[in-house]
Amino acid sequence: MKIVLHIGADKTGSTAIQQFLAQNIELLNSARIEYPNILPNDIYPRAHGWAAIDGINVNGNGYPLFEDFSLLQKIVNTLILDPINHNKTFIFSSERLLKTFADEFTWNNLAQISESNNVKIAIIAYCRDAIPYLASMYTEQIKSAGESRKFSEYISGVPTNPDLAPHFQYFPQILQLSRNFPQLEFSIFRYETYKKDLAEHFLLAATNSTLLGVLPPKGDANRSLTNLEGNFLVGLNEVNPDLGRQIGWRITALPAIDDRKLTISEGDIGDAKPLCEDYVSAMRKLVLGSESPEIGDLDSNPDSSFRYGNEQIHQLGKFIGNFIKDGK
């Protein structure tokens, strides 16, 4: 029996992977691959557990492990009772497991489960280059939290920012811990390398197989703002953040109005640069277990931020925000 634990780090396509698994439940089952509920449906009343279905962004079927990791031992105890499960692969995925795996208790627990039950355990994660990650988190806050600051102001507190710091801190910790537990199969991949076929790559990494006839994720499960959309929302958020929060997610549910993504330059990251450099160094060691040259340097996206680019669209957002606010 094999158990695959997917650490769904922020902004690395976890929703798309979960949606892919949920959409292909029957086909996966035919290949002896399970993406199961951890708890009964009366507790989590959604088809196939906490999987993302029809673009709904939830926390994956592995979310209960984040709340109580000892559940995994109980799950294994139940599964090994049935011989039919002994040749199956069970996949659990959650965005919340990054923090869990930065704790040595988790690794000790997994090693004990693997050795005492003769269960193969594989851990899979994807990491993003530093600047694209920060840029993606920035647009996420513009879209959902009324963010209106310049990018450099937004990331000025990265070391203490609860939204940004974990991604940079936990992966280096995981690197150190993984070296102490060679009996566990640990694989980390660069998101930028595989993002075009992310779900299919995950399935191959998790099961060493490909399946014919799988349904791809339905579009972009959680797409980022484009250049024009970002400028518009920043202007709107400056004067009417409540309205910005209300319509941000609705904008990205529609087809993109332009094809240019937000890009950030090395000069924009300011005081966060030392932390980013440590992160890049750790990523180079983590990916494929070696000093991988493919991990992007900090200046891998040399274009300037959209924050200064489309002033007319920015002003239009402010105008509409003021107009609606004044009209109330």
PDB file of C-alpha atoms in Angstrom, residues 23-31:
ATOM      1  CA  GLN A  23     -13.205  14.920 -11.592  1.00  0.00           C
ATOM      2  CA  ASN A  24     -11.493  11.605 -12.312  1.00  0.00           C
ATOM      3  CA  ILE A  25     -12.500   9.605  -9.237  1.00  0.00           C
ATOM      4  CA  GLU A  26     -13.936   6.647 -11.162  1.00  0.00           C
ATOM      5  CA  LEU A  27     -11.045   6.414 -13.613  1.00  0.00           C
ATOM      6  CA  LEU A  28      -8.531   6.640 -10.778  1.00  0.00           C
ATOM      7  CA  ASN A  29     -10.350   3.926  -8.861  1.00  0.00           C
ATOM      8  CA  SER A  30     -10.162   1.629 -11.878  1.00  0.00           C
ATOM      9  CA  ALA A  31      -6.369   2.015 -11.696  1.00  0.00           C
TER      10      ALA A  31
END
